[in-house]
Protein backbone atom coordinates (compact mmCIF):
# COMPACT_ATOMS: atom_id res chain seq x y z
CA MET A 1 0.00 0.00 0.00
CA THR A 2 1.52 3.26 -1.07
CA SER A 3 0.42 6.80 -1.81
CA SER A 4 0.06 7.99 -5.39
CA ASN A 5 0.20 11.78 -5.28
CA THR A 6 3.52 13.59 -5.11
CA ASP A 7 4.88 16.50 -3.08
CA SER A 8 7.85 17.48 -5.24
CA PRO A 9 10.43 15.84 -7.48
CA THR A 10 12.99 15.75 -4.65
CA HIS A 11 11.16 15.14 -1.38
CA PRO A 12 9.74 11.64 -0.96
CA TYR A 13 7.02 10.99 1.59
CA THR A 14 9.29 8.97 3.89
CA ARG A 15 6.88 9.17 6.80
CA GLU A 16 4.98 6.25 5.25
CA MET A 17 8.01 4.02 5.93
CA ALA A 18 7.61 4.57 9.67
CA MET A 19 3.89 3.85 9.33
CA ILE A 20 4.63 0.53 7.61
CA HIS A 21 7.28 -0.31 10.17
CA GLN A 22 4.73 0.21 12.92
CA VAL A 23 2.66 -2.60 11.43
CA PHE A 24 5.55 -5.03 11.76
CA ARG A 25 6.37 -3.85 15.27
CA ARG A 26 2.76 -4.33 16.40
CA GLU A 27 2.11 -7.64 14.71
CA SER A 28 5.38 -9.23 15.84
CA ARG A 29 4.59 -8.25 19.43
CA LEU A 30 1.02 -9.50 19.21
CA LEU A 31 2.03 -12.81 17.65
CA ALA A 32 4.16 -13.68 20.68
CA GLU A 33 1.33 -12.73 23.04
CA LEU A 34 -1.34 -14.57 21.07
CA VAL A 35 0.70 -17.75 20.75
CA GLN A 36 1.48 -17.73 24.47
CA ASP A 37 -2.26 -17.55 25.26
CA VAL A 38 -3.27 -20.61 23.22
CA ARG A 39 -4.61 -23.53 25.25
CA PRO A 40 -2.88 -26.91 24.88
CA ALA A 41 -4.18 -29.01 21.97
CA ASP A 42 -6.20 -26.12 20.49
CA THR A 43 -5.13 -26.85 16.93
CA ALA A 44 -7.90 -24.72 15.45
CA ARG A 45 -6.38 -21.69 17.13
CA SER A 46 -2.81 -22.69 16.33
CA GLY A 47 -3.83 -22.97 12.68
CA VAL A 48 -5.25 -19.44 12.65
CA LEU A 49 -2.10 -17.98 14.17
CA ALA A 50 0.22 -20.05 11.98
CA GLU A 51 -1.52 -18.65 8.90
CA HIS A 52 -1.27 -15.12 10.31
CA TRP A 53 2.44 -15.67 10.90
CA ARG A 54 2.83 -16.79 7.28
CA GLN A 55 1.08 -13.66 6.03
CA TYR A 56 3.25 -11.53 8.33
CA SER A 57 6.54 -13.18 7.35
CA VAL A 58 5.75 -13.02 3.62
CA GLY A 59 4.94 -9.32 4.00
CA LEU A 60 8.13 -8.62 5.94
CA HIS A 61 10.22 -10.52 3.41
CA ALA A 62 8.65 -8.55 0.54
CA HIS A 63 9.27 -5.29 2.40
CA HIS A 64 12.94 -6.06 2.98
CA THR A 65 13.45 -7.43 -0.53
CA GLY A 66 12.01 -4.23 -1.97
CA GLU A 67 14.50 -2.20 0.01
CA ASP A 68 17.42 -4.46 -0.94
CA GLU A 69 16.60 -4.58 -4.65
CA VAL A 70 15.02 -1.18 -5.33
CA LEU A 71 15.85 1.38 -2.63
CA TRP A 72 19.39 0.62 -1.47
CA PRO A 73 20.96 0.53 -4.97
CA VAL A 74 19.53 3.99 -5.69
CA LEU A 75 20.73 5.34 -2.36
CA LEU A 76 24.21 3.81 -2.52
CA ARG A 77 25.01 5.69 -5.73
CA HIS A 78 24.93 8.94 -3.72
CA LEU A 79 26.83 7.82 -0.62
CA ASP A 80 30.47 7.59 0.42
CA LEU A 81 31.18 7.12 4.12
CA ASP A 82 27.47 6.82 4.89
CA ALA A 83 27.29 3.73 2.68
CA GLU A 84 28.24 1.57 5.66
CA GLN A 85 24.88 2.36 7.24
CA VAL A 86 23.03 1.01 4.21
CA LEU A 87 25.26 -2.07 4.08
CA ALA A 88 24.44 -2.65 7.74
CA MET A 89 20.74 -2.68 6.84
CA GLU A 90 21.38 -5.40 4.25
CA ALA A 91 23.30 -7.47 6.81
CA GLN A 92 20.49 -7.06 9.35
CA HIS A 93 17.97 -8.22 6.76
CA ARG A 94 19.96 -11.44 6.36
CA GLU A 95 20.11 -11.93 10.12
CA LEU A 96 16.37 -11.37 10.42
CA SER A 97 15.77 -13.92 7.64
CA ASP A 98 17.68 -16.52 9.65
CA GLY A 99 15.53 -15.79 12.69
CA ILE A 100 12.33 -15.95 10.65
CA ALA A 101 13.34 -19.36 9.29
CA ALA A 102 13.89 -20.60 12.85
CA VAL A 103 10.47 -19.31 13.93
CA GLN A 104 8.86 -20.97 10.91
CA GLY A 105 10.25 -24.35 11.92
CA LEU A 106 8.92 -23.95 15.46
CA MET A 107 5.59 -22.68 14.14
CA ASP A 108 5.15 -25.73 11.90
CA ARG A 109 5.81 -28.06 14.82
CA TRP A 110 3.46 -26.23 17.18
CA GLU A 111 0.67 -25.87 14.63
CA ALA A 112 0.34 -29.63 14.21
CA ARG A 113 -0.52 -30.52 17.83
CA ALA A 114 -0.40 -27.27 19.83
CA LEU A 115 1.65 -28.84 22.61
CA PRO A 116 2.40 -26.48 25.53
CA GLU A 117 6.15 -27.08 25.43
CA ASP A 118 6.21 -26.24 21.70
CA ARG A 119 4.06 -23.18 22.35
CA ASP A 120 6.44 -21.83 24.99
CA GLU A 121 9.52 -22.34 22.82
CA LEU A 122 7.79 -20.68 19.89
CA ALA A 123 6.59 -17.72 21.96
CA GLU A 124 10.13 -17.10 23.17
CA ALA A 125 11.46 -17.26 19.59
CA LEU A 126 8.79 -14.76 18.56
CA ARG A 127 9.81 -12.43 21.36
CA ARG A 128 13.43 -12.63 20.20
CA HIS A 129 12.33 -11.87 16.66
CA HIS A 130 10.33 -8.87 17.88
CA ARG A 131 13.31 -7.44 19.76
CA GLN A 132 15.67 -7.97 16.83
CA LEU A 133 13.21 -6.49 14.37
CA CYS A 134 12.49 -3.41 16.46
CA ALA A 135 16.20 -2.69 16.89
CA HIS A 136 16.64 -2.91 13.12
CA LEU A 137 13.63 -0.71 12.31
CA ASP A 138 14.65 1.89 14.89
CA GLU A 139 18.14 2.11 13.39
CA GLU A 140 16.81 2.30 9.84
CA GLU A 141 14.47 5.15 10.69
CA ARG A 142 17.11 7.00 12.69
CA GLU A 143 20.14 6.56 10.41
CA VAL A 144 18.96 5.73 6.90
CA MET A 145 15.65 7.47 6.29
CA PRO A 146 17.27 10.92 6.61
CA LEU A 147 19.68 9.83 3.84
CA VAL A 148 16.73 8.70 1.73
CA ALA A 149 15.09 12.10 2.20
CA LEU A 150 18.26 13.78 0.94
CA HIS A 151 19.20 11.56 -1.99
CA VAL A 152 16.10 9.70 -3.29
CA ASN A 153 13.59 11.56 -5.43
CA GLU A 154 9.84 11.09 -5.41
CA GLU A 155 9.76 8.90 -8.53
CA GLN A 156 12.39 6.54 -7.13
CA TRP A 157 10.61 6.42 -3.80
CA ARG A 158 7.29 5.67 -5.46
CA ALA A 159 8.90 2.72 -7.25
CA VAL A 160 9.63 1.13 -3.86
CA GLY A 161 5.98 1.43 -2.85
CA GLU A 162 4.76 0.12 -6.17
CA ARG A 163 6.99 -2.92 -5.76
CA GLY A 164 5.36 -3.70 -2.43
CA LEU A 165 1.90 -3.06 -3.80
CA ALA A 166 2.48 -5.45 -6.70
CA GLU A 167 3.41 -8.22 -4.29
CA THR A 168 0.29 -7.78 -2.15
CA PRO A 169 -2.62 -10.04 -3.20
CA ARG A 170 -5.60 -7.99 -4.30
CA ASN A 171 -7.84 -9.55 -1.67
CA ARG A 172 -5.38 -8.39 1.02
CA LEU A 173 -5.07 -4.75 -0.09
CA MET A 174 -7.72 -3.37 2.28
CA ILE A 175 -6.30 -5.44 5.13
CA ALA A 176 -2.86 -3.99 4.41
CA LEU A 177 -4.34 -0.50 4.41
CA GLY A 178 -6.15 -1.10 7.67
CA ALA A 179 -2.97 -2.38 9.27
CA ILE A 180 -1.14 0.81 8.28
CA LEU A 181 -3.92 3.10 9.51
CA GLU A 182 -4.63 1.34 12.80
CA ASP A 183 -2.02 3.08 14.98
CA THR A 184 -1.68 6.21 12.87
CA PRO A 185 -2.65 9.54 14.47
CA PRO A 186 -5.76 11.11 12.91
CA GLU A 187 -3.93 13.88 11.06
CA GLU A 188 -1.44 11.45 9.52
CA ARG A 189 -4.26 9.04 8.66
CA GLU A 190 -6.03 11.81 6.77
CA GLU A 191 -2.85 12.76 4.93
CA PHE A 192 -2.10 9.16 3.98
CA LEU A 193 -5.63 8.54 2.71
CA ALA A 194 -5.58 11.79 0.76
CA ARG A 195 -2.58 10.50 -1.18
CA LEU A 196 -4.43 7.38 -2.32
CA PRO A 197 -6.44 7.22 -5.56
CA LEU A 198 -10.10 8.09 -5.09
CA PRO A 199 -11.35 4.52 -5.82
CA ALA A 200 -9.12 3.17 -3.03
CA ARG A 201 -10.49 5.73 -0.56
CA VAL A 202 -14.08 4.88 -1.48
CA LEU A 203 -13.43 1.15 -1.22
CA TRP A 204 -11.86 1.63 2.20
CA LYS A 205 -14.86 3.57 3.46
CA LEU A 206 -17.49 1.22 2.04
CA LEU A 207 -15.87 -2.19 2.56
CA GLY A 208 -12.30 -2.03 3.76
CA GLN A 209 -12.88 -0.93 7.34
CA ARG A 210 -15.32 -3.79 7.99
CA GLN A 211 -13.03 -6.29 6.29
CA TYR A 212 -10.11 -5.21 8.47
CA ARG A 213 -12.19 -5.38 11.66
CA ARG A 214 -13.29 -8.94 10.83
CA GLU A 215 -9.69 -9.90 10.23
CA THR A 216 -8.42 -8.48 13.50
CA ASP A 217 -11.30 -9.97 15.48
CA ARG A 218 -10.58 -13.41 14.03
CA ILE A 219 -6.88 -13.28 14.73
CA ARG A 220 -6.71 -11.39 18.01
CA GLY A 221 -9.82 -12.44 19.88
CA ARG A 222 -9.74 -10.61 23.19
CA HIS A 223 -6.67 -8.68 21.97
CA ALA A 224 -8.68 -7.13 19.13
CA ALA A 225 -8.39 -3.39 18.76
CA SER A 226 -11.32 -1.40 20.09
């Protein structure tokens, strides 16, 4: 999900990166909490959360791949000493991929029988992933996004968003939008929506909000957002 309107040829709307990052921060935290709350042998519930984890991990992989393949090459052309900060982001992406693969193995084992010992090991792995991810996202926003704002133009920035949009299944677009808007302050929510094409705004108002609420209710249960 990305905005379509532009501010200027040289000032990308980098605030949307922090909004997307907030989705991954929230969902990685909630996954650990939700898994820890599952009763032993509740395989129906473990199946729901395993599928949510798969959606989450696919989305995170697509997000990081888009940065590695589209954003960082553009940025590196303009950097000298600061290039080490971008290279550090690439290394952290690889480290996060290793952690995600470990979680996936534990998730597959727990999903099958929902044993309490598997649940506890998985929840701890999810907590480690959350901590590692948040440290990475914090560093990227603090060290790299200011470089993006200086050296990446609006067209190049839009290409990153379009890459992510292309990899999002059409039936998940409103869910992705809802996830971005959920923790966004009202003024930023209005600005983000204003940047979307009119049909997307209408679809969100008529159908998307209800679709997102159903999704969060199904996944979170008592954790569902009010």
